[in-house]
Tab-separated table of C-alpha atoms and ligand atoms in Angstrom:
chain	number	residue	atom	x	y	z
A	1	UNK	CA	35.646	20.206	8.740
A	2	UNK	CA	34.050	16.622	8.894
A	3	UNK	CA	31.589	16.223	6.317
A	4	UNK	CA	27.917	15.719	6.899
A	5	UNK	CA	26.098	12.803	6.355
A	6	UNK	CA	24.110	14.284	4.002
A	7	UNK	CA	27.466	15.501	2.109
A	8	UNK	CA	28.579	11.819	2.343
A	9	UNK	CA	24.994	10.468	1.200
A	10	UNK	CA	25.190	12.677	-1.834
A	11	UNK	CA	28.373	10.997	-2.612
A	12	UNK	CA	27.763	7.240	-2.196
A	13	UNK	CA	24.010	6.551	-2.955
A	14	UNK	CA	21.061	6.620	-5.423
A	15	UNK	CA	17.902	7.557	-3.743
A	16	UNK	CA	13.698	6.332	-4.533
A	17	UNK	CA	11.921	8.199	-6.933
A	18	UNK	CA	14.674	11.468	-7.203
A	19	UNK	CA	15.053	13.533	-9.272
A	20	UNK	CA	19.132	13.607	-9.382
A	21	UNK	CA	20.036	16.979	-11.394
A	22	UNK	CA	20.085	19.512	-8.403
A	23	UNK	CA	18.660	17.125	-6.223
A	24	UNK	CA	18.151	18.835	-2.582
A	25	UNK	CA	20.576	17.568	0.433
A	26	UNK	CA	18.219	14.931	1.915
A	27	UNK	CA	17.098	15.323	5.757
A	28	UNK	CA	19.568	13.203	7.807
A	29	UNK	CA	17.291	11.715	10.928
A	30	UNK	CA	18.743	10.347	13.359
A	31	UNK	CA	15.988	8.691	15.595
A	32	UNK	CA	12.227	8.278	15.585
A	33	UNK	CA	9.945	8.455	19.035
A	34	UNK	CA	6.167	7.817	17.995
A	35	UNK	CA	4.710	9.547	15.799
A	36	UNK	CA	7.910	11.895	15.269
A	37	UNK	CA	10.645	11.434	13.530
A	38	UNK	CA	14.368	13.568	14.743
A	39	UNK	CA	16.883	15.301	12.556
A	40	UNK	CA	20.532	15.577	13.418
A	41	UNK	CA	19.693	19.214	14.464
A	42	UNK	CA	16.793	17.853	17.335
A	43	UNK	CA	14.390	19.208	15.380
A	44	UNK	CA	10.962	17.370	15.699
A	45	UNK	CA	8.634	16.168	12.400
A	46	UNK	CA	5.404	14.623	12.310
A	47	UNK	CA	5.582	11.851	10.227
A	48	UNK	CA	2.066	12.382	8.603
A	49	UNK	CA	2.621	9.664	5.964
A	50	UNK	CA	3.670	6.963	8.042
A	51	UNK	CA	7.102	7.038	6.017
A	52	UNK	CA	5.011	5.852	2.507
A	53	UNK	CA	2.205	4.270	4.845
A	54	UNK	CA	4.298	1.476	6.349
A	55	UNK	CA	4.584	2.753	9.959
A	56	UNK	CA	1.208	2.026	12.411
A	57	UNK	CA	2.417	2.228	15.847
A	58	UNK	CA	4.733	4.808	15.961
A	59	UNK	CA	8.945	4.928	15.392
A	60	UNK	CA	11.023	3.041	16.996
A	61	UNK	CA	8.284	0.949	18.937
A	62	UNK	CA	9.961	-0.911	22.017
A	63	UNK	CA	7.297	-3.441	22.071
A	64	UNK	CA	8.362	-4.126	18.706
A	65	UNK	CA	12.255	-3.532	19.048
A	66	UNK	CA	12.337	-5.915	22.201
A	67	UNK	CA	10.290	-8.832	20.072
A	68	UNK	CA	12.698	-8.224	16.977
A	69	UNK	CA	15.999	-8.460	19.390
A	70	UNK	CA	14.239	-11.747	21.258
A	71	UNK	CA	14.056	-13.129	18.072
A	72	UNK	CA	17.543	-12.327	16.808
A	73	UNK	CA	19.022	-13.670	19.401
A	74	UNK	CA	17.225	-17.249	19.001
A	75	UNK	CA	16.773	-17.569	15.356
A	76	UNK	CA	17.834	-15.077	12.580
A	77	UNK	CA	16.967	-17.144	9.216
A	78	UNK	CA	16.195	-20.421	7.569
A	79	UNK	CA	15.573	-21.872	4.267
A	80	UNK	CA	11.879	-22.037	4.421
A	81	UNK	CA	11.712	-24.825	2.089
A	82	UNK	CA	11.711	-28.291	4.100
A	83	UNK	CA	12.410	-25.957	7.034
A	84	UNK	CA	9.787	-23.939	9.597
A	85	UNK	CA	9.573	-22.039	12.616
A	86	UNK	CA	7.436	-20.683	15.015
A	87	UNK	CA	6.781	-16.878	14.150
A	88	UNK	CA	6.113	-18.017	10.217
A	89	UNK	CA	3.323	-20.495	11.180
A	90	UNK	CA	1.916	-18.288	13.845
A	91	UNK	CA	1.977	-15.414	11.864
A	92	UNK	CA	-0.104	-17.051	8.967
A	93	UNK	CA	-2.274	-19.068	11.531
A	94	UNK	CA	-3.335	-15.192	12.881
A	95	UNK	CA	-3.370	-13.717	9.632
A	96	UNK	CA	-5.647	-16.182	8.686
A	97	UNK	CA	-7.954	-15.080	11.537
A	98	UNK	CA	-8.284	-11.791	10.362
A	99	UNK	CA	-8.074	-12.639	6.701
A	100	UNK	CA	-11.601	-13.946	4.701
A	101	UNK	CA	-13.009	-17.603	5.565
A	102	UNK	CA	-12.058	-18.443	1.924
A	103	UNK	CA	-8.487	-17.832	2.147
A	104	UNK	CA	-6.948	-20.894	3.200
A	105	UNK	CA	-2.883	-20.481	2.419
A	106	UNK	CA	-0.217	-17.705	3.018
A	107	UNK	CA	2.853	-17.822	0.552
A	108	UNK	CA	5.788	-15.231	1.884
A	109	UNK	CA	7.752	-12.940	0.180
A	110	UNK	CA	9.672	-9.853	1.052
A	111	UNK	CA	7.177	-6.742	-0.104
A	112	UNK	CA	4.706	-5.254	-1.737
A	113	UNK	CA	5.807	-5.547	-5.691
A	114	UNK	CA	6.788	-9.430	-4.687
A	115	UNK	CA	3.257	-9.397	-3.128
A	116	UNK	CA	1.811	-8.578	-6.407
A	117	UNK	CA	4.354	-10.922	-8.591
A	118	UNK	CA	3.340	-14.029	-6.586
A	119	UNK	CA	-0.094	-13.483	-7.371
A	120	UNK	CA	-0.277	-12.688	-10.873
A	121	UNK	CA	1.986	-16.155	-11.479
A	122	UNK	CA	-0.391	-17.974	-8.747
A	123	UNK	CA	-3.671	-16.887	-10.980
A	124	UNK	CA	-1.484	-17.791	-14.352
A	125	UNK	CA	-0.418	-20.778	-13.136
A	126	UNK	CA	-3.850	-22.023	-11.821
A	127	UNK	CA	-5.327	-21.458	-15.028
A	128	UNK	CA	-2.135	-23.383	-16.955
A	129	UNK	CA	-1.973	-25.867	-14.280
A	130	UNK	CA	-6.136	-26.846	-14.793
A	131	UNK	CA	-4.609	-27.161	-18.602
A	132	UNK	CA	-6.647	-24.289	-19.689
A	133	UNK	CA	-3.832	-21.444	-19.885
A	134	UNK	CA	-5.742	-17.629	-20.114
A	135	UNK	CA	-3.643	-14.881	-21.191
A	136	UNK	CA	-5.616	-11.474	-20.036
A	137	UNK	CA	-5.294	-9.425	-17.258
A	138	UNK	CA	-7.790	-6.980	-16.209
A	139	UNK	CA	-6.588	-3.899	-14.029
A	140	UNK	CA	-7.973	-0.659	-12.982
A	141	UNK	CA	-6.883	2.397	-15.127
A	142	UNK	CA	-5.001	4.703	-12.913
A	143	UNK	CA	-3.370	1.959	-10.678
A	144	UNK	CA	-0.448	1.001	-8.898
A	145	UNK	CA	0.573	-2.010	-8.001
A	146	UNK	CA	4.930	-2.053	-7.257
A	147	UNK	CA	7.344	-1.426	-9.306
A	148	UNK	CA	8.838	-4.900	-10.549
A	149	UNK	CA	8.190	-5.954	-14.123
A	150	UNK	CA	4.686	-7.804	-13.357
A	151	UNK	CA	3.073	-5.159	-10.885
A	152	UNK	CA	4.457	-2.538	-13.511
A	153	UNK	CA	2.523	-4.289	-16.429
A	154	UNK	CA	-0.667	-4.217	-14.315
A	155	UNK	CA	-0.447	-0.606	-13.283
A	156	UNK	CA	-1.384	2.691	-15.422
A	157	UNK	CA	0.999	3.876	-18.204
A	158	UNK	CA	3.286	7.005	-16.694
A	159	UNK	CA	6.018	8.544	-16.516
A	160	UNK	CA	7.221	6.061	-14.127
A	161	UNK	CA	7.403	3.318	-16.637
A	162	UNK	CA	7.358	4.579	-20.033
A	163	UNK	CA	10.912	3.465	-20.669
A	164	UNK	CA	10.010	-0.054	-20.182
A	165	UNK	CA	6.912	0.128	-21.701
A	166	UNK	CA	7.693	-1.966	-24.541
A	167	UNK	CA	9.175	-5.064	-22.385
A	168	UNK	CA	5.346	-4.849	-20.337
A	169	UNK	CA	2.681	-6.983	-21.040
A	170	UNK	CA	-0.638	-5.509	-21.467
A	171	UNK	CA	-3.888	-5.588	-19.161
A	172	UNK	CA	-7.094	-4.856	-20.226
A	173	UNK	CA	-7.462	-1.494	-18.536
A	174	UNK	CA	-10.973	-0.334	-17.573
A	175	UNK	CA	-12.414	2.696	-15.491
A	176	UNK	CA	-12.353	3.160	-11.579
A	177	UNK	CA	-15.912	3.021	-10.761
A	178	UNK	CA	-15.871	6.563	-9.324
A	179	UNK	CA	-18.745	8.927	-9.319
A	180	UNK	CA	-19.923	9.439	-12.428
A	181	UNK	CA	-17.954	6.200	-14.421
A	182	UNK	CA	-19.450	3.121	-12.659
A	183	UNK	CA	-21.801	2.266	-15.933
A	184	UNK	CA	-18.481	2.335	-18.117
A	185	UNK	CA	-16.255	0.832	-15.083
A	186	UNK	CA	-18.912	-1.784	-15.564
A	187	UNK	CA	-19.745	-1.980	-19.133
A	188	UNK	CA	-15.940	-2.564	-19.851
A	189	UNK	CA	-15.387	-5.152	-17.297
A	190	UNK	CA	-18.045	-7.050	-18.716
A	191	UNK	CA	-17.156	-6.904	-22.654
A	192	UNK	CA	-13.630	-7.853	-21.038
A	193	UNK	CA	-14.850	-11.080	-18.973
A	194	UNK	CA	-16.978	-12.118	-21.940
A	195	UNK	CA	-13.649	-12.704	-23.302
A	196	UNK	CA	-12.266	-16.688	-22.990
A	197	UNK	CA	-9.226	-15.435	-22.411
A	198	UNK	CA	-9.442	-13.643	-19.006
A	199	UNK	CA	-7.262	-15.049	-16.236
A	200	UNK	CA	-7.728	-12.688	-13.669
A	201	UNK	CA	-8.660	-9.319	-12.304
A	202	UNK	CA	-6.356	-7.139	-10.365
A	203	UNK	CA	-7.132	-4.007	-8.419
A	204	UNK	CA	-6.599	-1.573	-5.137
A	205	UNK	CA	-9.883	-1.944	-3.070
A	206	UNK	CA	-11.807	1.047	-2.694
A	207	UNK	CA	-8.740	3.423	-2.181
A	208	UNK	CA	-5.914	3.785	-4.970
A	209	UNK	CA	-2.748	5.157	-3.341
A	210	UNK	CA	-0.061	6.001	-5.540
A	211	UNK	CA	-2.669	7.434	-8.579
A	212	UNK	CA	-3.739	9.799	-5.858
A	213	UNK	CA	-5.357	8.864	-2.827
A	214	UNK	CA	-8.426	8.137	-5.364
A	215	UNK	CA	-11.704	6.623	-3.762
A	216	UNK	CA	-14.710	4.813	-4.509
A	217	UNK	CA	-17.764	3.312	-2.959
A	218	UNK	CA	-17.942	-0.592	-1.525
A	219	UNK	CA	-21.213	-0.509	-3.277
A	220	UNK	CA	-19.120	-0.309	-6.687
A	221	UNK	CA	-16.442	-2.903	-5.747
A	222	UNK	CA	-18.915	-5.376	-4.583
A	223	UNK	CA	-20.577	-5.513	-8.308
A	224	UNK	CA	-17.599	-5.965	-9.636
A	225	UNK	CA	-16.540	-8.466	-7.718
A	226	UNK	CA	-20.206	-10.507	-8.098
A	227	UNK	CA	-19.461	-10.014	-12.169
A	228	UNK	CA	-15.847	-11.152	-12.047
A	229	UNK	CA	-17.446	-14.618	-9.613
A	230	UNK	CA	-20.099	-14.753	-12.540
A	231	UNK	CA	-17.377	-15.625	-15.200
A	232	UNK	CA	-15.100	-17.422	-13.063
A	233	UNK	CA	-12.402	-14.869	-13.301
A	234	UNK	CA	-9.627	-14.333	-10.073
A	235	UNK	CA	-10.051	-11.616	-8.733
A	236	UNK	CA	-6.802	-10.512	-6.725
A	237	UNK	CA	-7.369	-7.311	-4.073
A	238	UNK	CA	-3.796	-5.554	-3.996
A	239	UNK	CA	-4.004	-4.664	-0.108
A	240	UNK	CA	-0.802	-3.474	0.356
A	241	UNK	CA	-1.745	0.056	1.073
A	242	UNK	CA	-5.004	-0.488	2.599
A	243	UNK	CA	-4.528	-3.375	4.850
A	244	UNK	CA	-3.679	-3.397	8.217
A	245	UNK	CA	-6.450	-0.918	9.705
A	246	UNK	CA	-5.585	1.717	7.365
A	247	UNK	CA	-8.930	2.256	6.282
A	248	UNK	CA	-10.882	1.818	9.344
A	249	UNK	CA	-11.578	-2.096	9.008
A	250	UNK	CA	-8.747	-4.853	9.140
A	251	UNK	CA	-8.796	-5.126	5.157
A	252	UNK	CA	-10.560	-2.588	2.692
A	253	UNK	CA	-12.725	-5.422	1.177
A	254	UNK	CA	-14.278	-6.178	4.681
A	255	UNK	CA	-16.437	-3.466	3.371
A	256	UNK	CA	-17.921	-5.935	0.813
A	257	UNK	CA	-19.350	-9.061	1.061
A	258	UNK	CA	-18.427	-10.964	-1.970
A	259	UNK	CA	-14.634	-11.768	-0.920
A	260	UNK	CA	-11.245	-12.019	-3.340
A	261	UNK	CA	-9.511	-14.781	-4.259
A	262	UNK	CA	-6.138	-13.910	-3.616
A	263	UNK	CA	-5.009	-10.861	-1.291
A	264	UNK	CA	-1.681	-9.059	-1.292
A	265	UNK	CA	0.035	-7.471	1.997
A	266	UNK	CA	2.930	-6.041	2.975
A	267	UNK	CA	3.531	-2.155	4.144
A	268	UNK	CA	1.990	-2.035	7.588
A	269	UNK	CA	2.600	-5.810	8.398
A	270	UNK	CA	5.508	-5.623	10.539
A	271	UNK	CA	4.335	-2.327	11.693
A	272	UNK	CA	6.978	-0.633	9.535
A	273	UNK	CA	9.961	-2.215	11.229
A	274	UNK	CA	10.925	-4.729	8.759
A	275	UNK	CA	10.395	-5.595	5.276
A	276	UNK	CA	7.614	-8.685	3.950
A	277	UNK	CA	5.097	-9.369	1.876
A	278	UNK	CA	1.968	-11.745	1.965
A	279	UNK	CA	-0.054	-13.448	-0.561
A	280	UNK	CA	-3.297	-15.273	0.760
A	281	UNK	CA	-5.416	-17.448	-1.709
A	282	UNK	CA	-8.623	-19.465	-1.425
A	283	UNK	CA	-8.431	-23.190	-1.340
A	284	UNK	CA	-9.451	-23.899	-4.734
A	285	UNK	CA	-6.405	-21.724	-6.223
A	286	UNK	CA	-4.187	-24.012	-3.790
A	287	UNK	CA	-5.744	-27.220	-4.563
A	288	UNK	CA	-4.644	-26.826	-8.067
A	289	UNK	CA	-1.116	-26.955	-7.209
A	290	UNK	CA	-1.357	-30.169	-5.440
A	291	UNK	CA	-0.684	-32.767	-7.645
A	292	UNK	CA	1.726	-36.012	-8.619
A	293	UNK	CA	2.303	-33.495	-11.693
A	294	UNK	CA	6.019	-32.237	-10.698
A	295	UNK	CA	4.911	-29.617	-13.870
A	296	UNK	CA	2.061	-27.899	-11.596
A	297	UNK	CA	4.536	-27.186	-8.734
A	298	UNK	CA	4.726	-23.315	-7.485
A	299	UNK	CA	8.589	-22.567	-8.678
A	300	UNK	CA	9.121	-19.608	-6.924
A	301	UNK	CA	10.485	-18.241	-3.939
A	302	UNK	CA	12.619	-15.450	-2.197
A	303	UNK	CA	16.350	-15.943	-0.355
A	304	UNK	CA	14.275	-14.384	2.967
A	305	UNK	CA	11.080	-15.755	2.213
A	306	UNK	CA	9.688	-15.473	5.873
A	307	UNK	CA	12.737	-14.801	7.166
A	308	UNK	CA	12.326	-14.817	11.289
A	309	UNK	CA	12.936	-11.693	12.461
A	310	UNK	CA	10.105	-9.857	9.808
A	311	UNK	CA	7.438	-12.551	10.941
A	312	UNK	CA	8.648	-11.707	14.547
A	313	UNK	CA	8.311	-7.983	13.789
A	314	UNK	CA	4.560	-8.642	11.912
A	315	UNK	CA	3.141	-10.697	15.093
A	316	UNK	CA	4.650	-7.599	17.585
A	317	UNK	CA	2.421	-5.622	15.269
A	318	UNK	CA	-0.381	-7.718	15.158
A	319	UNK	CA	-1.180	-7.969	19.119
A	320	UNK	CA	-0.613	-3.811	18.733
A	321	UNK	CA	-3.045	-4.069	16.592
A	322	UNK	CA	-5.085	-5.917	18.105
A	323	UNK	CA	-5.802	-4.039	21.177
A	324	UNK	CA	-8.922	-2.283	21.938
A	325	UNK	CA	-6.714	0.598	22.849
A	326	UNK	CA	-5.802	0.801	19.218
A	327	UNK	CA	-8.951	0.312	17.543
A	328	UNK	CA	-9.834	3.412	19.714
A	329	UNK	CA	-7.073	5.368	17.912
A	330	UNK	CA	-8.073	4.569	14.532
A	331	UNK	CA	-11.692	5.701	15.381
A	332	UNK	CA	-10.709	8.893	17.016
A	333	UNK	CA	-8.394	9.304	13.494
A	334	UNK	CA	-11.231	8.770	11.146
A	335	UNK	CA	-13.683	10.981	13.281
A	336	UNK	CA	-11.184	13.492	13.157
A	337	UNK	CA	-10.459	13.393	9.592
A	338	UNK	CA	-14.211	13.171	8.877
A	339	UNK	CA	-14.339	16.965	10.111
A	340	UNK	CA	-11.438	18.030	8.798
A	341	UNK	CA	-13.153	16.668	5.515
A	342	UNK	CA	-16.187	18.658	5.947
A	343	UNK	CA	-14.298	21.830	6.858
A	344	UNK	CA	-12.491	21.731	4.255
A	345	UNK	CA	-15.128	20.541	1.250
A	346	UNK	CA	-16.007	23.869	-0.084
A	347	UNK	CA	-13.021	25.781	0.589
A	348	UNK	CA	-12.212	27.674	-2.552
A	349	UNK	CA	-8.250	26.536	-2.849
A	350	UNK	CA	-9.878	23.037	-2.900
A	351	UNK	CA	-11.056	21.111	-5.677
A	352	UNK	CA	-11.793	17.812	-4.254
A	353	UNK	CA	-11.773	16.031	-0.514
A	354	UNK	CA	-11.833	12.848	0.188
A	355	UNK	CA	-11.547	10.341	3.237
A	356	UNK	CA	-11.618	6.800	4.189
A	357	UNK	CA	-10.691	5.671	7.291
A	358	UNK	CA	-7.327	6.828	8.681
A	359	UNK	CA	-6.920	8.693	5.470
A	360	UNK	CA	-7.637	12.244	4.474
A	361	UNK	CA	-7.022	13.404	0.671
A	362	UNK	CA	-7.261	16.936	-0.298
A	363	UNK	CA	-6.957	17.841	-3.946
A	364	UNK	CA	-5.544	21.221	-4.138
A	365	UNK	CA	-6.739	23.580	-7.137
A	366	UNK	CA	-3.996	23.899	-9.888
A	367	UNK	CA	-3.675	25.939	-12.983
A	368	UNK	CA	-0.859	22.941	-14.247
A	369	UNK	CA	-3.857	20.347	-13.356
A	370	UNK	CA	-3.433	17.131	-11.462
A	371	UNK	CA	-0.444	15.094	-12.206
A	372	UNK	CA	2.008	13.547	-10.224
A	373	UNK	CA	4.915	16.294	-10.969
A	374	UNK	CA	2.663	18.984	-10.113
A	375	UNK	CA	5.260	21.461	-8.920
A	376	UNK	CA	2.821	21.872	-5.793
A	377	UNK	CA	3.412	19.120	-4.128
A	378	UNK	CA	7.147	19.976	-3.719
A	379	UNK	CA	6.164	23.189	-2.740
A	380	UNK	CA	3.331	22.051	-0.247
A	381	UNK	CA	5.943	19.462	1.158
A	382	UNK	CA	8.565	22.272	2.452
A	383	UNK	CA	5.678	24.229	4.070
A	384	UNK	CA	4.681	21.706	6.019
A	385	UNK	CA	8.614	20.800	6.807
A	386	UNK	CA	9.183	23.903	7.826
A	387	UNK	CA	6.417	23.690	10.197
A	388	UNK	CA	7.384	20.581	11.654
A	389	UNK	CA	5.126	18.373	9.662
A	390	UNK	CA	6.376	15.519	7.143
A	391	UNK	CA	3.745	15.050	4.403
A	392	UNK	CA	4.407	13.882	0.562
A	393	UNK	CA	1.544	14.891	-1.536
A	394	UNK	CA	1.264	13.284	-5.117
A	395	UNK	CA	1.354	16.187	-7.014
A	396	UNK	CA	-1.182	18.458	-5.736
A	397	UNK	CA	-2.964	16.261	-4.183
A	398	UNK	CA	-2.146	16.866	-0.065
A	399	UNK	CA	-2.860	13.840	1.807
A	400	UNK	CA	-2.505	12.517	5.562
A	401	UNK	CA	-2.047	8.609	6.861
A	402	UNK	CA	-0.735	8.899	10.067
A	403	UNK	CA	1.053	6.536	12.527
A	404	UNK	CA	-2.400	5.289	14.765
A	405	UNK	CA	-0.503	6.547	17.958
A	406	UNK	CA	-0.963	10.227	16.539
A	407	UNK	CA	-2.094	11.990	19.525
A	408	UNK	CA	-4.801	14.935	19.507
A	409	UNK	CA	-2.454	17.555	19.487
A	410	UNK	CA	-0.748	16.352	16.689
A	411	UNK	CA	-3.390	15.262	14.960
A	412	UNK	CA	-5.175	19.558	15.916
A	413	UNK	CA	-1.355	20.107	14.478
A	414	UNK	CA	-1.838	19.177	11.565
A	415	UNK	CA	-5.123	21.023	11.215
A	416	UNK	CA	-3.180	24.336	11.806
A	417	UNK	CA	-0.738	23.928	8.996
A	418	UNK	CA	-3.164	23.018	6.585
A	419	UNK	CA	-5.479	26.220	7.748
A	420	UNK	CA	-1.807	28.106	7.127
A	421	UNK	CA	-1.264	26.421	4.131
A	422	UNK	CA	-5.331	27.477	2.092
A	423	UNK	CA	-4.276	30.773	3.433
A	424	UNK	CA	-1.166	31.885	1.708
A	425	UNK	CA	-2.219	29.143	-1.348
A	426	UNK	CA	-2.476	31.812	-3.590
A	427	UNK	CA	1.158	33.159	-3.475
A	428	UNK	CA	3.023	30.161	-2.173
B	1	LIG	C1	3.463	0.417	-2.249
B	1	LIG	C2	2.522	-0.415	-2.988
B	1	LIG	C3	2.947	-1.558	-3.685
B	1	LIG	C4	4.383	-1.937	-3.788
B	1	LIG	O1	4.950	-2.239	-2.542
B	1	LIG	P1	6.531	-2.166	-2.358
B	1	LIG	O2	6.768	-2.746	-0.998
B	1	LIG	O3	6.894	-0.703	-2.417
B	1	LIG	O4	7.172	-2.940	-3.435
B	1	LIG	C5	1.992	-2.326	-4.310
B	1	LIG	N1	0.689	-1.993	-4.273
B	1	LIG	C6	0.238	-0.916	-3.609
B	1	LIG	C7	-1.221	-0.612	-3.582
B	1	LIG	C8	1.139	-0.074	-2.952
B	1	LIG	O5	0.692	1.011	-2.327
């Protein structure tokens, strides 16, 4: 007998975020069409969390696969120091479009933790570079920011990093300004700017992901952002989640008016098709690293920083994106999810609901509480498998971020299963 490749996988590789003891055969796919993704047995799966939020148009887009092969063909990678290309500069020339007037630069790198690790070293670096060197972070309890040293430092304390908690350096953390905490969010934040020391302020805008599909209002951010301005402190929106359309504007923080200073992407920038990150800043950040000083020079930089074929992939995505035809998606999404949200509010297996956009969160009740290895979520994961339906809820909290060429069907699909699922809650 041959083996499978899931009997071969088992034997050669080390996957994300697994548990390895007794570890479950993973689910060998074999092609993606829109929003489904296709095992080796031709069975069908909506992928209902954008495989971790980076797809937006669908698998295995040929818009996107024709661009990507184009580009191949002509130019596959270059040193982008003293070199450039086309795709790199009219990538940033468009992101800078749909990015805030004050962002003025776009520095590359190759995802969402390098993202992160660019901008904390941009906003320490400013600050050492104006000779006035600031050692405090500020982050949002309950945050996630990547999973490299710096965006690990930044993040909430868990049992994702507690054996490296001793090499981290440590943020002031203070409260998400969710109902109910925006005085202390806001108390804290200010007893931490009125510290010299601050150098910057990091934070996921209005939507955390990884802590749990967590929301607050634009209201909230915006007064933080006006307090951070008021004490000259960087603030630095981690986007990498809610960029891109997810949550029904181009960026979360065109909610608000008062705009960051420096703005991570990645995920949904090449559509899913191809790994990169971004890191906008204003001018003034920028302007600090021009200098006859060879001292105040940016050292840092990636083996495929904007490597060709990603940009290629992210400007495919971008005239996707776009269209009216998609904006129209992501509006019939949110309207969609906006009943489901009401239906749903006061439905006694459900503690909590909560939407944004093109994303639906539903905290399920749980005698073990809400944590991240809520033995629900595994459990709530193979019901929906079964049915056809990829989802990966943190703990017991169920959520849905969909590809934006989800069609009605799928999107009443998914409605179904979740009816199916508060049903049999109780004994699943
Ligand atoms: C996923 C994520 C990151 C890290 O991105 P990677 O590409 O996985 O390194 C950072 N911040 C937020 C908000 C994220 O959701």
């Amino acid at each position: 007998m041959t083996e499978s490749i899931a009997e071969r996988d088992k034997k050669v590789t080390w996957h994300p975020f697994t548990h390895q003891k007794d570890a479950a055969y993973p689910l060998h796919i074999v092609r993606g069409e829109g929003a489904y993704l296709i095992d080796d047995a031709g069975k069908k799966y909506i992928d209902a969390f954008s495989s971790w939020w980076v797809n937006l148009h669908g698998h295995a887009n040929p818009y996107i696969a024709e661009k990507i092969f184009e580009q191949a063909k002509t130019l596959e990678q270059v040193a982008f120091s003293d070199f450039t290309h086309l795709q790199a500069v009219t990538l940033a020339e468009r992101l800078l479009e749909h990015l805030p007037p004050n962002q003025r630069k776009i520095f590359y790198s190759d995802n969402g933790s390098t993202a992160i690790e660019v901008a904390l070293k941009m906003a320490i670096q400013y600050h050492y570079n104006k000779r006035a060197p600031k050692r405090k972070i500020i982050a949002f309890e309950n945050g996630y920011h990547g999973d490299t040293f710096g965006s690990m430092s930044v993040a909430e304390r868990n049992v994702f990093n507690t054996p490296f908690s001793s090499f981290l350096f440590d943020p002031i953390f203070i409260p998400i300004p969710v109902k109910g905490k925006e005085y202390s969010s806001f108390e804290k934040l200010e007893a931490a700017l009125k510290d010299k020391d601050v150098c910057a302020f990091i934070f996921e805008p209005l939507v955390q992901g990884a802590g749990g599909m967590v929301m607050y209002e634009a209201e909230q951010l915006e007064k933080i952002l006006k307090l951070c301005k008021g004490y000259s402190c960087i603030t630095i929106a981690d986007e990498v989640m809610t960029g891109f359309g997810r949550t029904g504007k181009f960026l979360a923080t065109d909610y608000i008016s008062e705009k960051p200073d420096i703005i991570c992407l990645s995920k949904g920038i090449t559509g899913g098709f191809m790994p990169l990150g971004v890191t906008s800043c204003a001018g003034f950040i920028y302007e600090a690293f021009v200098s006859q000083d060879k001292t105040k020079t940016f050292y840092h930089g990636h083996s495929y920083t904007a490597n060709p074929i990603a940009c290629a992939a992210a400007n495919a995505s971008l005239d996707l994106l776009e269209k009216a035809a998609t904006r129209k998606q992501i509006e019939i999404i949110s309207s969609f999810f906006t009943q489901l949200q009401h239906k749903y509010a006061n439905h006694p297996a459900i503690s909590n609901s909560r939407k944004l956009g093109t994303i639906l969160a539903l905290e399920l009740k749980s005698p073990e509480g809400t944590f991240y290895l809520n033995e629900m979520g595994k459990k709530v994961g193979t019901f929906f498998l079964q049915r056809g339906i990829i989802v990966r809820p943190l703990g017991n909290i169920l959520y849905f971020i969909p590809p934006y060429c989800i069609s009605k069907a799928q999107l009443e699909k998914l409605e179904k299963c979740t009816d199916e699922l508060l049903s049999v809650i109780d004994n699943l």
